[in-house]
Short mmCIF file of C-alpha atoms in Angstrom, two decimals:
data_model
loop_
_atom_site.label_atom_id
_atom_site.label_comp_id
_atom_site.label_asym_id
_atom_site.label_seq_id
_atom_site.Cartn_x
_atom_site.Cartn_y
_atom_site.Cartn_z
CA MET A 1 208.83 296.17 159.29
CA LYS A 2 209.58 296.54 163.25
CA SER A 3 210.37 294.46 165.36
CA VAL A 4 208.55 292.48 168.51
CA ALA A 5 210.75 294.60 171.19
CA GLU A 6 210.88 297.69 168.99
CA ILE A 7 206.65 298.15 168.78
CA CYS A 8 206.91 296.59 172.57
CA SER A 9 209.25 299.51 173.03
CA ASP A 10 207.16 301.92 171.13
CA LEU A 11 203.82 300.99 173.25
CA ILE A 12 205.75 301.68 176.35
CA ARG A 13 206.94 305.10 175.59
CA PHE A 14 203.32 305.97 175.26
CA ASP A 15 202.29 306.82 179.20
CA THR A 16 198.79 305.37 179.60
CA THR A 17 198.67 305.56 183.50
CA ASN A 18 195.23 304.67 184.88
CA PRO A 19 194.11 306.82 186.11
CA GLY A 20 195.63 309.29 183.77
CA SER A 21 195.45 311.39 180.12
CA GLY A 22 193.63 308.01 178.63
CA GLU A 23 194.85 305.16 175.78
CA ARG A 24 194.01 307.35 172.87
CA PRO A 25 198.07 307.84 171.92
CA ALA A 26 198.72 304.13 172.14
CA ALA A 27 195.69 303.25 170.60
CA GLU A 28 196.05 305.51 167.26
CA TYR A 29 199.66 304.30 167.25
CA VAL A 30 197.78 300.90 166.89
CA ALA A 31 195.24 301.26 164.82
CA THR A 32 198.30 302.80 161.94
CA LEU A 33 200.02 299.85 162.29
CA LEU A 34 196.78 297.56 161.49
CA ALA A 35 195.44 300.03 158.67
CA ASP A 36 199.16 300.30 157.28
CA ALA A 37 199.08 296.34 157.24
CA GLY A 38 195.71 296.73 154.68
CA LEU A 39 193.46 295.43 158.10
CA GLU A 40 190.48 298.10 159.31
CA PRO A 41 190.64 298.40 162.46
CA VAL A 42 187.70 300.34 164.33
CA VAL A 43 188.45 302.93 166.81
CA PHE A 44 186.45 303.76 169.65
CA GLU A 45 186.00 305.71 172.95
CA SER A 46 183.72 305.18 175.71
CA ALA A 47 184.80 308.87 177.27
CA PRO A 48 187.08 311.28 175.87
CA LYS A 49 190.33 309.40 175.47
CA ARG A 50 189.35 306.32 176.68
CA THR A 51 190.21 304.53 173.20
CA THR A 52 189.71 301.28 172.44
CA VAL A 53 190.62 299.74 168.92
CA VAL A 54 189.20 296.51 167.33
CA ALA A 55 190.40 294.72 164.10
CA ARG A 56 188.75 291.54 162.10
CA ILE A 57 190.74 289.10 160.06
CA ASP A 58 189.28 286.82 157.55
CA GLY A 59 190.50 283.11 157.78
CA ASP A 60 189.68 279.77 156.79
CA SER A 61 186.97 279.18 159.91
CA PRO A 62 184.43 281.39 160.79
CA ASP A 63 184.80 280.17 164.04
CA ALA A 64 186.60 283.00 165.29
CA LEU A 65 189.02 283.54 167.85
CA LEU A 66 189.44 286.57 170.13
CA ILE A 67 193.28 287.83 171.18
CA HIS A 68 192.66 290.83 173.76
CA GLY A 69 194.88 292.74 175.75
CA HIS A 70 194.89 296.27 177.13
CA LEU A 71 196.48 299.32 176.68
CA ASP A 72 196.45 301.21 180.18
CA VAL A 73 199.12 300.09 182.78
CA VAL A 74 199.39 301.03 186.66
CA PRO A 75 201.13 304.31 187.94
CA ALA A 76 204.99 303.93 188.41
CA ASP A 77 207.24 306.39 190.06
CA PRO A 78 210.49 307.05 187.88
CA ALA A 79 212.61 307.98 191.17
CA GLU A 80 211.93 304.56 192.19
CA TRP A 81 213.45 303.08 188.97
CA ARG A 82 216.83 302.27 187.32
CA MET A 83 215.54 304.23 183.88
CA HIS A 84 212.07 306.13 183.50
CA PRO A 85 209.20 304.10 183.28
CA PHE A 86 207.99 304.95 179.92
CA SER A 87 211.43 305.56 178.59
CA GLY A 88 211.11 301.62 176.62
CA GLU A 89 214.69 301.39 176.99
CA ILE A 90 216.47 297.90 175.01
CA THR A 91 219.21 296.90 177.15
CA ASP A 92 220.67 293.99 178.93
CA GLY A 93 218.88 291.87 176.17
CA CYS A 94 215.43 292.94 177.55
CA VAL A 95 212.69 296.22 177.24
CA TYR A 96 212.42 298.55 179.94
CA GLY A 97 209.49 300.21 181.17
CA ARG A 98 205.76 300.46 182.93
CA GLY A 99 203.81 297.45 180.95
CA ALA A 100 206.43 295.06 179.92
CA VAL A 101 204.88 292.47 181.21
CA ASP A 102 201.29 293.95 182.06
CA MET A 103 200.86 294.06 178.98
CA LYS A 104 202.09 295.77 175.94
CA GLY A 105 204.78 293.30 175.55
CA SER A 106 201.74 291.17 174.72
CA CYS A 107 199.93 293.27 172.81
CA ALA A 108 203.64 294.03 170.75
CA MET A 109 203.88 290.05 170.41
CA THR A 110 200.51 290.39 168.43
CA LEU A 111 200.83 292.80 166.61
CA ALA A 112 203.90 291.49 165.30
CA THR A 113 202.62 288.17 164.62
CA VAL A 114 199.48 289.47 162.61
CA LEU A 115 201.41 292.19 160.70
CA ASP A 116 204.44 289.28 159.57
CA LEU A 117 201.41 287.31 158.25
CA ALA A 118 199.16 289.83 156.46
CA ALA A 119 203.04 290.57 155.29
CA ARG A 120 203.44 287.38 153.99
CA GLY A 121 200.42 286.79 152.52
CA VAL A 122 199.35 284.23 155.24
CA ARG A 123 196.00 283.07 155.66
CA PRO A 124 194.36 282.22 159.41
CA LYS A 125 193.20 279.42 160.16
CA ARG A 126 190.11 280.72 161.65
CA ASP A 127 189.15 284.18 162.05
CA LEU A 128 190.84 286.44 163.86
CA VAL A 129 189.05 289.43 166.52
CA LEU A 130 192.07 291.47 167.83
CA ALA A 131 191.06 294.08 170.37
CA PHE A 132 192.93 296.61 172.09
CA LEU A 133 191.42 297.74 175.38
CA ALA A 134 191.16 300.58 177.57
CA ASP A 135 191.12 300.37 181.52
CA GLU A 136 191.44 296.87 182.41
CA GLU A 137 193.63 298.07 185.33
CA ALA A 138 190.58 299.55 186.81
CA THR A 139 187.13 297.76 186.30
CA GLY A 140 186.80 297.69 182.61
CA ASP A 141 183.98 299.90 182.42
CA TYR A 142 185.84 302.40 179.77
CA GLY A 143 186.98 299.15 178.19
CA SER A 144 185.79 295.73 177.96
CA ARG A 145 182.42 295.91 179.54
CA HIS A 146 181.88 299.10 177.23
CA ALA A 147 183.38 296.87 174.31
CA VAL A 148 180.69 294.02 174.98
CA SER A 149 177.79 296.22 175.57
CA GLU A 150 178.00 299.24 172.99
CA HIS A 151 180.11 297.28 170.14
CA ARG A 152 178.98 293.24 170.59
CA GLU A 153 178.60 293.03 166.99
CA LEU A 154 182.70 293.03 166.70
CA PHE A 155 182.83 289.83 168.24
CA ASP A 156 179.76 288.25 166.69
CA GLY A 157 181.32 284.33 166.13
CA VAL A 158 183.77 284.71 168.64
CA SER A 159 183.98 281.31 170.32
CA GLU A 160 187.16 281.50 172.36
CA ALA A 161 189.87 284.03 173.66
CA ILE A 162 193.30 284.09 174.57
CA SER A 163 195.06 287.28 176.68
CA GLU A 164 196.76 287.36 180.15
CA SER A 165 198.53 286.23 181.92
CA GLY A 166 199.29 282.08 181.41
CA GLY A 167 201.63 280.58 178.78
CA PHE A 168 204.95 281.77 181.02
CA SER A 169 207.78 279.63 181.76
CA VAL A 170 208.78 278.31 185.15
CA ALA A 171 212.19 276.79 184.92
CA SER A 172 211.81 273.34 187.12
CA GLY A 173 215.24 271.18 187.01
CA GLY A 174 215.13 269.79 182.69
CA HIS A 175 211.70 270.93 182.11
CA ARG A 176 210.17 274.04 181.79
CA VAL A 177 207.10 273.99 183.15
CA TYR A 178 204.19 276.74 181.33
CA PRO A 179 201.04 277.35 182.89
CA ILE A 180 197.78 277.83 180.74
CA ALA A 181 194.79 279.52 182.61
CA VAL A 182 191.96 278.18 182.44
CA GLY A 183 190.25 280.59 184.79
CA GLU A 184 190.66 283.09 186.96
CA ARG A 185 189.15 284.07 190.56
CA GLY A 186 186.00 285.84 190.87
CA THR A 187 186.32 289.58 192.52
CA ALA A 188 184.58 291.41 195.06
CA TRP A 189 185.75 294.80 195.53
CA MET A 190 183.64 296.31 198.64
CA LYS A 191 183.42 299.81 200.68
CA LEU A 192 182.41 298.71 203.98
CA THR A 193 181.03 301.67 206.55
CA ALA A 194 180.11 301.59 210.41
CA HIS A 195 177.67 303.70 211.70
CA GLY A 196 177.90 305.34 214.95
CA VAL A 197 177.54 308.45 217.26
CA ALA A 198 179.63 311.15 217.19
CA GLY A 199 180.98 313.14 220.06
CA HIS A 200 183.88 314.45 221.75
CA GLY A 201 187.33 312.26 221.78
CA SER A 202 187.63 313.11 225.11
CA ARG A 203 184.37 311.48 226.18
CA PRO A 204 183.65 307.88 226.87
CA PRO A 205 182.32 306.70 223.47
CA VAL A 206 179.00 305.63 222.96
CA ASP A 207 179.17 303.90 219.21
CA ASN A 208 182.51 304.97 217.47
CA PRO A 209 182.31 303.37 214.37
CA VAL A 210 186.13 303.87 213.78
CA ALA A 211 186.48 301.18 216.86
CA THR A 212 183.73 299.01 215.00
CA LEU A 213 185.47 299.07 211.97
CA VAL A 214 189.04 298.34 212.93
CA HIS A 215 187.39 295.29 215.14
CA ALA A 216 185.99 294.03 211.78
CA LEU A 217 188.88 294.95 209.78
CA SER A 218 191.09 293.00 211.69
CA ARG A 219 188.73 289.59 211.93
CA VAL A 220 188.84 289.73 208.14
CA ALA A 221 192.61 290.57 208.06
CA SER A 222 193.25 287.46 210.71
CA TYR A 223 190.75 284.70 209.19
CA GLN A 224 192.29 281.86 207.59
CA TRP A 225 190.60 281.13 204.93
CA PRO A 226 190.22 277.18 204.35
CA VAL A 227 191.72 275.33 201.43
CA ARG A 228 189.17 274.89 198.53
CA LEU A 229 190.56 272.51 195.67
CA THR A 230 188.73 273.28 192.28
CA PRO A 231 189.30 270.62 189.71
CA SER A 232 191.43 272.52 187.72
CA VAL A 233 193.72 273.26 191.13
CA ALA A 234 193.66 269.70 191.65
CA ALA A 235 194.78 269.00 187.82
CA LEU A 236 198.02 271.62 188.20
CA LEU A 237 199.18 270.04 191.33
CA GLN A 238 198.85 266.21 189.82
CA SER A 239 200.52 267.73 187.20
CA LEU A 240 203.23 269.16 189.16
CA SER A 241 203.43 265.99 191.28
CA GLU A 242 204.11 264.12 188.00
CA ILE A 243 206.82 267.12 186.64
CA THR A 244 208.75 267.14 189.84
CA GLY A 245 208.49 263.23 190.52
CA GLN A 246 207.87 264.23 194.24
CA PRO A 247 204.13 263.56 195.27
CA ILE A 248 202.26 267.11 196.91
CA ASP A 249 201.10 266.63 200.13
CA LEU A 250 197.23 267.64 199.99
CA ASP A 251 197.01 268.76 203.90
CA ARG A 252 200.34 270.74 203.70
CA LEU A 253 199.37 272.80 200.43
CA ASP A 254 201.34 276.44 202.25
CA ALA A 255 204.38 274.44 203.12
CA GLU A 256 204.54 272.64 199.84
CA ALA A 257 204.07 276.01 197.82
CA VAL A 258 207.34 277.09 200.05
CA ARG A 259 209.24 273.80 199.22
CA LEU A 260 208.44 274.02 195.57
CA GLY A 261 209.85 278.05 194.67
CA PRO A 262 208.23 279.27 192.03
CA LEU A 263 206.33 276.36 190.76
CA GLY A 264 204.55 276.71 194.30
CA GLY A 265 203.50 280.31 192.89
CA LEU A 266 201.65 278.78 190.73
CA PHE A 267 199.03 277.91 193.27
CA LYS A 268 200.11 279.63 196.83
CA SER A 269 197.38 282.27 196.24
CA GLN A 270 194.50 279.52 194.17
CA ILE A 271 193.78 277.36 196.95
CA ARG A 272 191.21 279.52 199.00
CA ASN A 273 189.42 282.91 198.57
CA SER A 274 191.00 285.86 200.13
CA ALA A 275 190.05 289.31 201.50
CA ASN A 276 192.12 292.09 201.83
CA PRO A 277 191.57 295.46 203.43
CA THR A 278 193.33 297.79 201.15
CA MET A 279 191.89 301.77 201.90
CA LEU A 280 190.83 303.30 205.07
CA GLU A 281 188.80 306.58 205.84
CA ALA A 282 187.12 307.82 209.01
CA GLY A 283 187.19 311.63 211.08
CA TYR A 284 188.40 314.85 210.34
CA LYS A 285 190.01 315.97 213.99
CA VAL A 286 191.64 313.87 216.11
CA ASN A 287 189.33 315.47 219.13
CA VAL A 288 186.17 314.68 217.27
CA VAL A 289 184.94 310.90 217.48
CA PRO A 290 183.41 310.67 213.76
CA SER A 291 179.66 309.60 212.87
CA THR A 292 181.23 307.32 210.36
CA ALA A 293 183.91 305.21 209.41
CA GLU A 294 184.98 303.52 205.90
CA ALA A 295 186.93 300.89 204.45
CA HIS A 296 187.75 299.12 200.93
CA VAL A 297 188.41 295.02 200.85
CA ASP A 298 189.60 293.51 197.71
CA GLY A 299 187.67 290.26 197.80
CA ARG A 300 189.00 287.11 195.24
CA TYR A 301 186.87 283.81 195.33
CA LEU A 302 187.75 280.93 193.39
CA PRO A 303 185.14 279.51 190.52
CA GLY A 304 182.31 278.26 192.21
CA LEU A 305 182.70 279.54 195.79
CA ARG A 306 180.93 283.41 195.70
CA GLU A 307 178.12 282.17 197.68
CA GLU A 308 180.51 280.82 200.24
CA PHE A 309 182.78 283.63 200.29
CA LEU A 310 180.53 285.99 200.92
CA GLU A 311 178.43 284.29 203.35
CA THR A 312 181.81 283.83 205.38
CA LEU A 313 182.80 287.73 204.76
CA ASP A 314 179.59 288.72 206.51
CA GLU A 315 180.04 286.71 209.53
CA LEU A 316 183.33 288.29 210.20
CA LEU A 317 182.10 291.65 209.16
CA GLY A 318 179.51 291.67 211.47
CA PRO A 319 176.15 293.16 212.04
CA LYS A 320 176.96 296.58 212.51
CA ILE A 321 178.99 296.73 208.73
CA THR A 322 177.42 297.48 205.75
CA ARG A 323 178.98 296.51 202.53
CA GLU A 324 178.48 297.68 198.74
CA PHE A 325 180.44 296.36 195.80
CA VAL A 326 182.71 298.73 194.01
CA ASN A 327 183.25 296.11 191.49
CA LEU A 328 181.64 292.28 191.60
CA GLU A 329 182.70 290.17 188.46
CA ASP A 330 182.06 286.71 188.66
CA ALA A 331 185.16 284.06 188.26
CA PRO A 332 185.09 282.35 184.38
CA ALA A 333 186.02 279.20 183.78
CA ALA A 334 186.95 277.61 180.76
CA PRO A 335 186.90 273.57 179.95
CA TYR A 336 189.47 271.53 180.84
CA PRO A 337 191.07 268.94 179.42
CA SER A 338 190.05 270.27 175.86
CA ALA A 339 190.83 270.24 172.51
CA PHE A 340 191.91 274.06 172.53
CA PHE A 341 194.26 273.70 175.43
CA ASP A 342 195.68 270.83 173.76
CA GLU A 343 196.26 273.58 170.93
CA LEU A 344 197.73 275.97 173.24
CA ALA A 345 199.85 273.29 174.81
CA GLY A 346 200.71 272.08 171.35
CA SER A 347 202.04 275.19 170.27
CA LEU A 348 204.32 276.02 172.71
CA VAL A 349 205.97 272.06 173.22
CA ALA A 350 206.59 272.69 169.15
CA GLU A 351 208.78 275.76 169.87
CA ASP A 352 210.34 274.14 173.49
CA PRO A 353 211.07 270.56 173.54
CA LEU A 354 211.44 271.01 177.45
CA ALA A 355 208.08 272.32 177.98
CA ARG A 356 205.12 271.23 179.88
CA PRO A 357 202.12 272.72 179.82
CA VAL A 358 199.97 272.24 183.25
CA PRO A 359 196.45 274.09 183.74
CA TYR A 360 196.65 276.96 185.88
CA VAL A 361 194.11 279.22 187.43
CA MET A 362 194.83 283.27 187.70
CA ALA A 363 194.95 284.78 191.29
CA GLY A 364 193.54 288.11 190.03
CA GLY A 365 191.19 289.27 187.33
CA THR A 366 191.45 289.98 183.69
CA ASP A 367 189.51 291.33 181.02
CA ALA A 368 188.37 287.85 180.27
CA LYS A 369 185.57 288.43 182.80
CA SER A 370 183.70 290.98 180.39
CA PHE A 371 184.01 289.20 177.53
CA ALA A 372 182.69 285.52 179.21
CA ARG A 373 179.40 287.73 179.72
CA ILE A 374 178.74 287.60 175.95
CA GLY A 375 179.75 283.73 175.86
CA ILE A 376 182.94 283.47 174.84
CA THR A 377 185.71 281.40 176.51
CA GLY A 378 188.66 282.49 177.61
CA TYR A 379 192.09 281.16 178.48
CA GLY A 380 194.98 282.77 180.07
CA PHE A 381 197.77 282.33 176.76
CA ALA A 382 200.81 284.92 176.58
CA PRO A 383 203.30 282.86 175.58
CA LEU A 384 206.85 283.78 177.06
CA MET A 385 210.56 281.92 177.44
CA LEU A 386 211.87 283.63 180.43
CA ARG A 387 215.29 283.64 182.36
CA PRO A 388 215.12 281.28 185.50
CA ASP A 389 216.34 284.26 187.22
CA LEU A 390 213.13 286.85 186.24
CA ASP A 391 210.52 287.04 188.51
CA TYR A 392 207.74 286.99 186.46
CA PHE A 393 204.86 287.71 189.23
CA GLY A 394 207.04 290.39 190.81
CA MET A 395 207.24 292.37 187.36
CA PHE A 396 203.09 292.64 187.41
CA HIS A 397 203.03 296.57 188.84
CA GLY A 398 206.57 296.01 190.15
CA LYS A 399 209.67 298.67 189.73
CA ASP A 400 212.15 297.81 187.01
CA GLU A 401 209.69 295.95 185.33
CA ARG A 402 211.01 294.63 181.71
CA VAL A 403 210.33 291.09 179.94
CA PRO A 404 213.42 289.35 177.57
CA VAL A 405 213.51 290.27 173.77
CA GLU A 406 214.30 286.71 173.18
CA GLY A 407 210.87 285.93 174.91
CA LEU A 408 208.65 287.96 172.83
CA GLU A 409 210.53 286.68 169.75
CA PHE A 410 209.79 283.24 171.25
CA GLY A 411 206.10 284.54 172.09
CA THR A 412 205.69 285.50 168.34
CA ARG A 413 206.46 282.08 166.74
CA VAL A 414 204.45 280.39 169.28
CA LEU A 415 201.37 282.79 168.32
CA THR A 416 202.24 281.72 164.65
CA ARG A 417 201.98 278.49 165.12
CA LEU A 418 198.95 278.49 167.19
CA LEU A 419 197.40 281.09 164.06
CA THR A 420 198.58 278.67 161.13
CA SER A 421 199.50 275.53 161.89
CA VAL A 422 197.52 272.06 161.74
CA GLU A 423 197.15 270.45 164.92
CA GLN A 424 199.97 270.12 167.17
CA THR A 425 200.55 266.75 169.05
CA ILE A 426 202.02 266.83 172.77
CA PRO A 427 204.68 264.33 172.57
CA PHE A 428 204.42 263.34 176.51
#
């Protein structure tokens, strides 16, 4: 049977760049592994080569757990990497390549865990549904959204789900902090349009839409969004205070994020809404004032703050700017504290006595948003024990993306405990 590192390496070698040629070769590889283990994977496409794989494993309880991951990756320029981003090379104790962290490594851990259980004839304590999805790195229209709308029956009986991004270790003195995601910020990707009066570039402008748009974008980019502490982020800050033995000044959270270094990275993007201009398009000739100008903004809002976010954004844009959503998704939140959170935390502590699990809210978004539409509660839990010198967040969409082999092996042990062991007790 292939090791988790070998499966991760194999998956990376499939170029599933999004946008690109699609996920089908990687999906076929996953389906073959599952079928060879005696499972009956369902393979379907939302469009040519935009392929998803779903499989179900019977357990001792029909209350099913969904483990989902995505097979697509963001682009990578080989000229910027030490080794080719789709080589899947295993060296220096790490698996290198695009998707090693985001998130073919996690898919490999899921596969290695369930294949081992099947080989040993071990029945999980609850039904499992495995989903290996297309298109997470875009809107999910060809992946999770399609799956929940067109293949809803495959997820019958599922109450909870785990996926990226949580369960990774952050070194802190004599402890290792493991954030478990209990929510994520909502997504509001928007196209902005300014209309004006076309004219010659040498004449005084009547109503220049480029100027109107850039002034609006400047207001958006320079706006300091107020701090809004959601209950989960407040719980995280309290936990970090207890772990470090130092109180966190809630009136100086930006400075505290800097002071706490890697631990500060767990909340610095999660204490407020945000809106970042990311694309601009206007005009076709230097001496012509165009009649329209367009831009795109990546907006993110905390759970419960969607209306506040949109109202503030409209004030910043002003009356001359129209907006339309390219992608609008709610900010899902999972119960915390909860018995299932304790199960996740207990599986980490059982494998790492130095583990200190804490609640966490993701700054970005995942396929959990789609599954929340059909009532499935999502937690970010893709367990990894990481070297202190490895910048986990920097690996996402970054150059020389890699994941430690020992981290993947740790993750499979944690998942095995979660899926098969009796209830864990958290010893703190």
